[in-house]
Amino acid sequence: MLVNQFLVVAALLFSMGTYGLLVRRNTVMILLSVELMLNAVNINLIAFEAYLRTSEAIGQVFSIFVITIAAAEVGIGLAIVLMIFRNRQSANVDEYNLMKF
Amino acid sequence: MTFADWLSEPVNWVYLAIGAAVVASAFRVVTSQNVVHAALYLVATLAGTAGLFLMMSAEFVAWTLVLVYIGAVIVLFLFGIMITRAPLNVEPGLDNPKARPLAAVVSLSLFVLLAYTSLQAFGSDQLTDVGTPTDTVTLAESLIGRFVLPFEIVGFVLLAALVGGITIARRDLTPLEEEERGAV
């Protein structure tokens, strides 16, 4: 198996995540797109680990870190979304204009 | 290496099947007009990614992905969808249609850039020792040995996220309610 075949899938996932990030209005959907992008990064890390085969499995260790941070990010992100939803009765980013000049 | 050579390895058929499923469901995650469907398509994407990890001999990370993402993060997302009372059927206002052309251009050019650079850099380099999975002992020794400080920091970040999430999402009592609590 080539390294590139996995890198191309990761690039596709990352660019789709970018598309979702730019197009979505719903905050929860934006967080879903961010998860997609983090997942693409994980594929890259694992592919480079499978290519270089470091003695300490560094790529896999870092992908575990990424998974952990992503879980924390979702928790905090959804808490913020809940708080804003409670105050503004909306989950759409273009209606969050309180701090807009 | 020609495409026919590449296709003659049976493992690449598996790759093609899983990769097509991953890309198709990721596409549905960002285009679906139903919030719950989008979250469930993300489950399919992550399951396919776990399959790719298994192909790249990263068994422990694959099952971590299944447990953490499919087991916990998706549940959090569904919880968030339910609590923000987003309409569970088709909602036309889920996307910003004006942003679509620009977003398509940005993401396509990003894909072309990433794919071109990786194709240029790695050519037809093969993965090494595909058949032998990384044993969990190596991973554990690395996590508790060389990377023990980042490991502890990540644990602390999780704790901070837990406390912060509770603090942010908790509803403050109104003065009237506070008075009632105080009276009891």
mmCIF file of C-alpha atoms in Angstrom:
data_model
loop_
_atom_site.group_PDB
_atom_site.id
_atom_site.type_symbol
_atom_site.label_atom_id
_atom_site.label_comp_id
_atom_site.label_asym_id
_atom_site.label_seq_id
_atom_site.Cartn_x
_atom_site.Cartn_y
_atom_site.Cartn_z
ATOM 1 C CA MET A 1 0.000 0.000 0.000
ATOM 2 C CA LEU A 2 1.170 3.481 -0.871
ATOM 3 C CA VAL A 3 1.453 6.313 1.629
ATOM 4 C CA ASN A 4 -0.292 8.619 -0.798
ATOM 5 C CA GLN A 5 -3.564 6.758 -0.955
ATOM 6 C CA PHE A 6 -4.196 7.501 2.705
ATOM 7 C CA LEU A 7 -2.917 11.070 2.460
ATOM 8 C CA VAL A 8 -5.351 11.771 -0.388
ATOM 9 C CA VAL A 9 -8.320 10.469 1.636
ATOM 10 C CA ALA A 10 -7.179 12.674 4.538
ATOM 11 C CA ALA A 11 -6.882 15.685 2.219
ATOM 12 C CA LEU A 12 -10.422 15.022 0.928
ATOM 13 C CA LEU A 13 -11.804 14.802 4.482
ATOM 14 C CA PHE A 14 -9.965 17.969 5.505
ATOM 15 C CA SER A 15 -11.241 20.006 2.556
ATOM 16 C CA MET A 16 -14.801 18.735 3.104
ATOM 17 C CA GLY A 17 -14.491 19.824 6.723
ATOM 18 C CA THR A 18 -13.407 23.272 5.516
ATOM 19 C CA TYR A 19 -16.417 23.402 3.204
ATOM 20 C CA GLY A 20 -18.773 22.522 6.057
ATOM 21 C CA LEU A 21 -17.108 25.038 8.347
ATOM 22 C CA LEU A 22 -17.652 27.848 5.831
ATOM 23 C CA VAL A 23 -21.144 26.893 4.665
ATOM 24 C CA ARG A 24 -23.005 25.831 7.808
ATOM 25 C CA ARG A 25 -25.056 28.255 9.887
ATOM 26 C CA ASN A 26 -25.945 25.877 12.715
ATOM 27 C CA THR A 27 -23.289 25.845 15.422
ATOM 28 C CA VAL A 28 -23.574 22.114 16.103
ATOM 29 C CA MET A 29 -23.023 21.430 12.383
ATOM 30 C CA ILE A 30 -19.894 23.609 12.465
ATOM 31 C CA LEU A 31 -18.554 21.523 15.352
ATOM 32 C CA LEU A 32 -19.261 18.372 13.293
ATOM 33 C CA SER A 33 -17.157 19.802 10.452
ATOM 34 C CA VAL A 34 -14.323 20.545 12.882
ATOM 35 C CA GLU A 35 -14.442 16.902 13.988
ATOM 36 C CA LEU A 36 -14.111 15.882 10.340
ATOM 37 C CA MET A 37 -10.965 18.010 9.995
ATOM 38 C CA LEU A 38 -9.412 16.636 13.200
ATOM 39 C CA ASN A 39 -10.140 13.152 11.894
ATOM 40 C CA ALA A 40 -8.258 13.930 8.681
ATOM 41 C CA VAL A 41 -5.258 14.992 10.763
ATOM 42 C CA ASN A 42 -5.430 11.688 12.639
ATOM 43 C CA ILE A 43 -5.358 9.742 9.372
ATOM 44 C CA ASN A 44 -2.248 11.691 8.370
ATOM 45 C CA LEU A 45 -0.499 10.981 11.678
ATOM 46 C CA ILE A 46 -1.259 7.262 11.483
ATOM 47 C CA ALA A 47 -0.189 7.095 7.827
ATOM 48 C CA PHE A 48 3.163 8.743 8.564
ATOM 49 C CA GLU A 49 3.643 6.409 11.520
ATOM 50 C CA ALA A 50 2.958 3.403 9.275
ATOM 51 C CA TYR A 51 5.443 4.854 6.759
ATOM 52 C CA LEU A 52 8.295 5.794 9.113
ATOM 53 C CA ARG A 53 7.719 3.127 11.787
ATOM 54 C CA THR A 54 9.363 4.999 14.673
ATOM 55 C CA SER A 55 10.507 2.777 17.518
ATOM 56 C CA GLU A 56 8.295 4.636 19.998
ATOM 57 C CA ALA A 57 5.143 4.781 17.808
ATOM 58 C CA ILE A 58 5.208 8.587 18.031
ATOM 59 C CA GLY A 59 2.545 9.111 15.370
ATOM 60 C CA GLN A 60 0.060 6.916 17.196
ATOM 61 C CA VAL A 61 0.810 8.602 20.532
ATOM 62 C CA PHE A 62 0.094 12.000 19.012
ATOM 63 C CA SER A 63 -3.107 10.805 17.348
ATOM 64 C CA ILE A 64 -4.273 9.646 20.801
ATOM 65 C CA PHE A 65 -3.522 13.157 22.086
ATOM 66 C CA VAL A 66 -5.522 14.631 19.198
ATOM 67 C CA ILE A 67 -8.484 12.351 19.977
ATOM 68 C CA THR A 68 -8.381 13.406 23.641
ATOM 69 C CA ILE A 69 -8.184 17.113 22.870
ATOM 70 C CA ALA A 70 -11.016 16.723 20.349
ATOM 71 C CA ALA A 71 -13.212 15.161 23.029
ATOM 72 C CA ALA A 72 -12.472 18.064 25.395
ATOM 73 C CA GLU A 73 -13.154 20.529 22.581
ATOM 74 C CA VAL A 74 -16.563 19.028 21.851
ATOM 75 C CA GLY A 75 -17.504 19.169 25.530
ATOM 76 C CA ILE A 76 -16.554 22.827 25.931
ATOM 77 C CA GLY A 77 -17.942 23.764 22.495
ATOM 78 C CA LEU A 78 -21.342 22.265 23.186
ATOM 79 C CA ALA A 79 -21.431 23.870 26.637
ATOM 80 C CA ILE A 80 -20.824 27.277 25.026
ATOM 81 C CA VAL A 81 -23.461 26.555 22.365
ATOM 82 C CA LEU A 82 -25.974 25.616 25.078
ATOM 83 C CA MET A 83 -25.222 28.821 26.979
ATOM 84 C CA ILE A 84 -25.598 31.037 23.899
ATOM 85 C CA PHE A 85 -28.732 29.168 22.855
ATOM 86 C CA ARG A 86 -30.240 29.810 26.271
ATOM 87 C CA ASN A 87 -29.563 33.524 25.974
ATOM 88 C CA ARG A 88 -30.327 34.074 22.274
ATOM 89 C CA GLN A 89 -32.861 31.292 21.485
ATOM 90 C CA SER A 90 -30.919 30.506 18.313
ATOM 91 C CA ALA A 91 -28.192 28.126 17.215
ATOM 92 C CA ASN A 92 -27.253 30.015 14.044
ATOM 93 C CA VAL A 93 -23.895 31.764 13.935
ATOM 94 C CA ASP A 94 -25.104 34.630 11.741
ATOM 95 C CA GLU A 95 -27.563 35.624 14.467
ATOM 96 C CA TYR A 96 -24.816 35.930 17.071
ATOM 97 C CA ASN A 97 -24.156 39.624 16.405
ATOM 98 C CA LEU A 98 -23.945 40.969 19.941
ATOM 99 C CA MET A 99 -20.223 41.750 19.688
ATOM 100 C CA LYS A 100 -20.397 42.954 16.081
ATOM 101 C CA PHE A 101 -19.701 46.623 15.453
ATOM 102 C CA MET B 1 4.144 1.692 -10.383
ATOM 103 C CA THR B 2 1.112 1.651 -12.663
ATOM 104 C CA PHE B 3 -2.506 1.708 -11.576
ATOM 105 C CA ALA B 4 -2.955 -1.913 -12.748
ATOM 106 C CA ASP B 5 -0.060 -3.023 -10.510
ATOM 107 C CA TRP B 6 -1.599 -1.152 -7.617
ATOM 108 C CA LEU B 7 -5.000 -2.704 -8.247
ATOM 109 C CA SER B 8 -3.565 -6.227 -8.410
ATOM 110 C CA GLU B 9 -3.012 -6.208 -4.634
ATOM 111 C CA PRO B 10 -6.252 -7.424 -3.005
ATOM 112 C CA VAL B 11 -5.670 -5.205 0.051
ATOM 113 C CA ASN B 12 -6.135 -2.168 -2.151
ATOM 114 C CA TRP B 13 -9.654 -3.320 -3.059
ATOM 115 C CA VAL B 14 -10.464 -3.204 0.645
ATOM 116 C CA TYR B 15 -8.901 0.252 0.756
ATOM 117 C CA LEU B 16 -10.998 1.405 -2.185
ATOM 118 C CA ALA B 17 -14.220 0.138 -0.578
ATOM 119 C CA ILE B 18 -13.517 1.709 2.825
ATOM 120 C CA GLY B 19 -12.124 4.927 1.338
ATOM 121 C CA ALA B 20 -15.164 5.385 -0.912
ATOM 122 C CA ALA B 21 -17.481 4.833 2.071
ATOM 123 C CA VAL B 22 -15.527 7.320 4.201
ATOM 124 C CA VAL B 23 -15.497 10.017 1.530
ATOM 125 C CA ALA B 24 -19.165 9.518 0.594
ATOM 126 C CA SER B 25 -20.368 9.714 4.193
ATOM 127 C CA ALA B 26 -18.097 12.705 4.924
ATOM 128 C CA PHE B 27 -19.675 14.421 1.937
ATOM 129 C CA ARG B 28 -23.109 13.743 3.390
ATOM 130 C CA VAL B 29 -21.988 15.126 6.784
ATOM 131 C CA VAL B 30 -21.387 18.543 5.258
ATOM 132 C CA THR B 31 -24.272 18.549 2.754
ATOM 133 C CA SER B 32 -27.120 16.810 4.605
ATOM 134 C CA GLN B 33 -30.015 19.114 5.453
ATOM 135 C CA ASN B 34 -31.056 16.981 8.418
ATOM 136 C CA VAL B 35 -29.014 17.511 11.568
ATOM 137 C CA VAL B 36 -29.494 14.013 12.987
ATOM 138 C CA HIS B 37 -28.600 12.408 9.654
ATOM 139 C CA ALA B 38 -25.421 14.498 9.511
ATOM 140 C CA ALA B 39 -24.397 13.255 12.966
ATOM 141 C CA LEU B 40 -25.121 9.647 11.981
ATOM 142 C CA TYR B 41 -23.120 10.026 8.761
ATOM 143 C CA LEU B 42 -20.239 11.198 10.935
ATOM 144 C CA VAL B 43 -20.515 7.827 12.712
ATOM 145 C CA ALA B 44 -20.084 6.098 9.338
ATOM 146 C CA THR B 45 -17.087 8.299 8.519
ATOM 147 C CA LEU B 46 -15.427 7.535 11.853
ATOM 148 C CA ALA B 47 -16.103 3.797 11.546
ATOM 149 C CA GLY B 48 -14.495 3.832 8.106
ATOM 150 C CA THR B 49 -11.553 5.787 9.511
ATOM 151 C CA ALA B 50 -11.126 3.129 12.182
ATOM 152 C CA GLY B 51 -11.025 0.597 9.338
ATOM 153 C CA LEU B 52 -8.287 2.606 7.625
ATOM 154 C CA PHE B 53 -6.351 2.692 10.917
ATOM 155 C CA LEU B 54 -6.603 -1.096 11.118
ATOM 156 C CA MET B 55 -5.205 -1.288 7.583
ATOM 157 C CA MET B 56 -2.304 0.925 8.678
ATOM 158 C CA SER B 57 -1.537 -1.468 11.568
ATOM 159 C CA ALA B 58 -2.681 0.919 14.288
ATOM 160 C CA GLU B 59 -5.047 -1.357 16.155
ATOM 161 C CA PHE B 60 -5.072 0.373 19.532
ATOM 162 C CA VAL B 61 -5.799 3.794 18.029
ATOM 163 C CA ALA B 62 -8.545 2.291 15.854
ATOM 164 C CA TRP B 63 -10.406 0.917 18.857
ATOM 165 C CA THR B 64 -9.765 4.116 20.829
ATOM 166 C CA LEU B 65 -11.399 6.004 17.974
ATOM 167 C CA VAL B 66 -14.407 3.676 18.070
ATOM 168 C CA LEU B 67 -14.772 3.979 21.854
ATOM 169 C CA VAL B 68 -14.152 7.714 22.235
ATOM 170 C CA TYR B 69 -15.779 9.055 19.080
ATOM 171 C CA ILE B 70 -18.568 6.652 18.205
ATOM 172 C CA GLY B 71 -19.221 5.845 21.847
ATOM 173 C CA ALA B 72 -19.024 9.248 23.495
ATOM 174 C CA VAL B 73 -18.566 12.227 21.171
ATOM 175 C CA ILE B 74 -21.496 11.329 18.908
ATOM 176 C CA VAL B 75 -23.740 10.931 21.950
ATOM 177 C CA LEU B 76 -22.661 14.428 23.038
ATOM 178 C CA PHE B 77 -23.479 15.749 19.570
ATOM 179 C CA LEU B 78 -26.916 14.144 19.516
ATOM 180 C CA PHE B 79 -27.492 15.588 22.993
ATOM 181 C CA GLY B 80 -26.496 19.020 21.712
ATOM 182 C CA ILE B 81 -28.796 18.679 18.713
ATOM 183 C CA MET B 82 -31.736 17.648 20.879
ATOM 184 C CA ILE B 83 -31.183 20.386 23.468
ATOM 185 C CA THR B 84 -30.841 23.218 20.972
ATOM 186 C CA ARG B 85 -34.185 22.039 19.628
ATOM 187 C CA ALA B 86 -33.023 22.199 16.055
ATOM 188 C CA PRO B 87 -35.901 20.917 13.950
ATOM 189 C CA LEU B 88 -35.379 17.210 13.506
ATOM 190 C CA ASN B 89 -36.754 17.168 9.976
ATOM 191 C CA VAL B 90 -35.401 18.878 6.874
ATOM 192 C CA GLU B 91 -34.539 22.475 7.671
ATOM 193 C CA PRO B 92 -33.766 24.781 4.756
ATOM 194 C CA GLY B 93 -31.884 27.284 6.927
ATOM 195 C CA LEU B 94 -29.108 24.898 7.953
ATOM 196 C CA ASP B 95 -26.734 26.260 5.317
ATOM 197 C CA ASN B 96 -25.847 29.748 4.237
ATOM 198 C CA PRO B 97 -26.456 29.479 0.458
ATOM 199 C CA LYS B 98 -24.550 32.700 -0.272
ATOM 200 C CA ALA B 99 -21.368 31.159 1.140
ATOM 201 C CA ARG B 100 -21.570 28.006 -1.001
ATOM 202 C CA PRO B 101 -19.617 29.031 -4.146
ATOM 203 C CA LEU B 102 -16.796 30.636 -2.186
ATOM 204 C CA ALA B 103 -16.602 27.710 0.232
ATOM 205 C CA ALA B 104 -16.514 25.248 -2.683
ATOM 206 C CA VAL B 105 -13.646 27.183 -4.299
ATOM 207 C CA VAL B 106 -11.702 27.397 -1.023
ATOM 208 C CA SER B 107 -12.092 23.723 -0.147
ATOM 209 C CA LEU B 108 -11.375 22.518 -3.697
ATOM 210 C CA SER B 109 -8.188 24.572 -3.936
ATOM 211 C CA LEU B 110 -7.168 23.356 -0.482
ATOM 212 C CA PHE B 111 -7.685 19.764 -1.639
ATOM 213 C CA VAL B 112 -5.715 20.308 -4.840
ATOM 214 C CA LEU B 113 -2.867 21.897 -2.876
ATOM 215 C CA LEU B 114 -2.717 19.134 -0.260
ATOM 216 C CA ALA B 115 -3.085 16.274 -2.738
ATOM 217 C CA TYR B 116 -0.549 17.768 -5.158
ATOM 218 C CA THR B 117 2.101 18.341 -2.492
ATOM 219 C CA SER B 118 1.716 14.868 -0.997
ATOM 220 C CA LEU B 119 1.780 13.234 -4.447
ATOM 221 C CA GLN B 120 4.928 15.214 -5.258
ATOM 222 C CA ALA B 121 6.586 14.417 -1.954
ATOM 223 C CA PHE B 122 5.861 10.715 -1.567
ATOM 224 C CA GLY B 123 5.492 9.457 -5.139
ATOM 225 C CA SER B 124 5.115 5.701 -4.933
ATOM 226 C CA ASP B 125 6.574 5.171 -1.439
ATOM 227 C CA GLN B 126 5.124 2.112 0.280
ATOM 228 C CA LEU B 127 4.040 1.673 3.885
ATOM 229 C CA THR B 128 6.557 -0.411 5.851
ATOM 230 C CA ASP B 129 5.692 -3.739 7.539
ATOM 231 C CA VAL B 130 1.975 -3.506 6.834
ATOM 232 C CA GLY B 131 1.229 -6.921 8.270
ATOM 233 C CA THR B 132 2.713 -6.362 11.734
ATOM 234 C CA PRO B 133 0.541 -4.224 14.003
ATOM 235 C CA THR B 134 2.126 -1.908 16.560
ATOM 236 C CA ASP B 135 1.790 -3.717 19.859
ATOM 237 C CA THR B 136 0.112 -1.913 22.708
ATOM 238 C CA VAL B 137 3.197 -2.416 24.896
ATOM 239 C CA THR B 138 5.226 -0.111 22.634
ATOM 240 C CA LEU B 139 2.493 2.488 22.718
ATOM 241 C CA ALA B 140 2.108 2.273 26.493
ATOM 242 C CA GLU B 141 5.851 2.493 27.117
ATOM 243 C CA SER B 142 6.006 5.545 24.886
ATOM 244 C CA LEU B 143 3.009 7.197 26.583
ATOM 245 C CA ILE B 144 4.234 6.584 30.121
ATOM 246 C CA GLY B 145 7.932 6.954 29.220
ATOM 247 C CA ARG B 146 9.040 9.645 26.810
ATOM 248 C CA PHE B 147 5.670 11.392 26.506
ATOM 249 C CA VAL B 148 4.638 11.263 30.140
ATOM 250 C CA LEU B 149 4.561 15.048 30.562
ATOM 251 C CA PRO B 150 2.213 15.706 27.596
ATOM 252 C CA PHE B 151 0.165 12.732 28.796
ATOM 253 C CA GLU B 152 -0.319 14.308 32.216
ATOM 254 C CA ILE B 153 -1.010 17.715 30.665
ATOM 255 C CA VAL B 154 -3.696 16.194 28.446
ATOM 256 C CA GLY B 155 -5.243 14.605 31.526
ATOM 257 C CA PHE B 156 -5.259 17.990 33.215
ATOM 258 C CA VAL B 157 -6.828 19.573 30.110
ATOM 259 C CA LEU B 158 -9.607 16.980 30.273
ATOM 260 C CA LEU B 159 -10.235 17.808 33.932
ATOM 261 C CA ALA B 160 -10.275 21.531 33.144
ATOM 262 C CA ALA B 161 -12.691 20.898 30.267
ATOM 263 C CA LEU B 162 -14.953 18.899 32.570
ATOM 264 C CA VAL B 163 -15.068 21.622 35.230
ATOM 265 C CA GLY B 164 -15.310 24.382 32.635
ATOM 266 C CA GLY B 165 -18.115 22.643 30.763
ATOM 267 C CA ILE B 166 -20.168 22.250 33.913
ATOM 268 C CA THR B 167 -19.530 25.868 34.926
ATOM 269 C CA ILE B 168 -20.414 27.274 31.518
ATOM 270 C CA ALA B 169 -23.520 25.170 30.909
ATOM 271 C CA ARG B 170 -24.962 25.546 34.413
ATOM 272 C CA ARG B 171 -27.939 27.885 34.591
ATOM 273 C CA ASP B 172 -27.485 30.695 37.072
ATOM 274 C CA LEU B 173 -30.343 31.020 39.531
ATOM 275 C CA THR B 174 -32.550 34.088 39.309
ATOM 276 C CA PRO B 175 -32.503 36.331 42.385
ATOM 277 C CA LEU B 176 -35.994 35.082 43.299
ATOM 278 C CA GLU B 177 -34.885 31.437 43.161
ATOM 279 C CA GLU B 178 -31.788 32.233 45.183
ATOM 280 C CA GLU B 179 -33.963 33.763 47.857
ATOM 281 C CA GLU B 180 -36.139 30.633 47.919
ATOM 282 C CA ARG B 181 -33.103 28.418 48.282
ATOM 283 C CA GLY B 182 -31.768 30.631 51.021
ATOM 284 C CA ALA B 183 -35.080 30.524 52.880
ATOM 285 C CA VAL B 184 -35.019 26.709 52.933
#
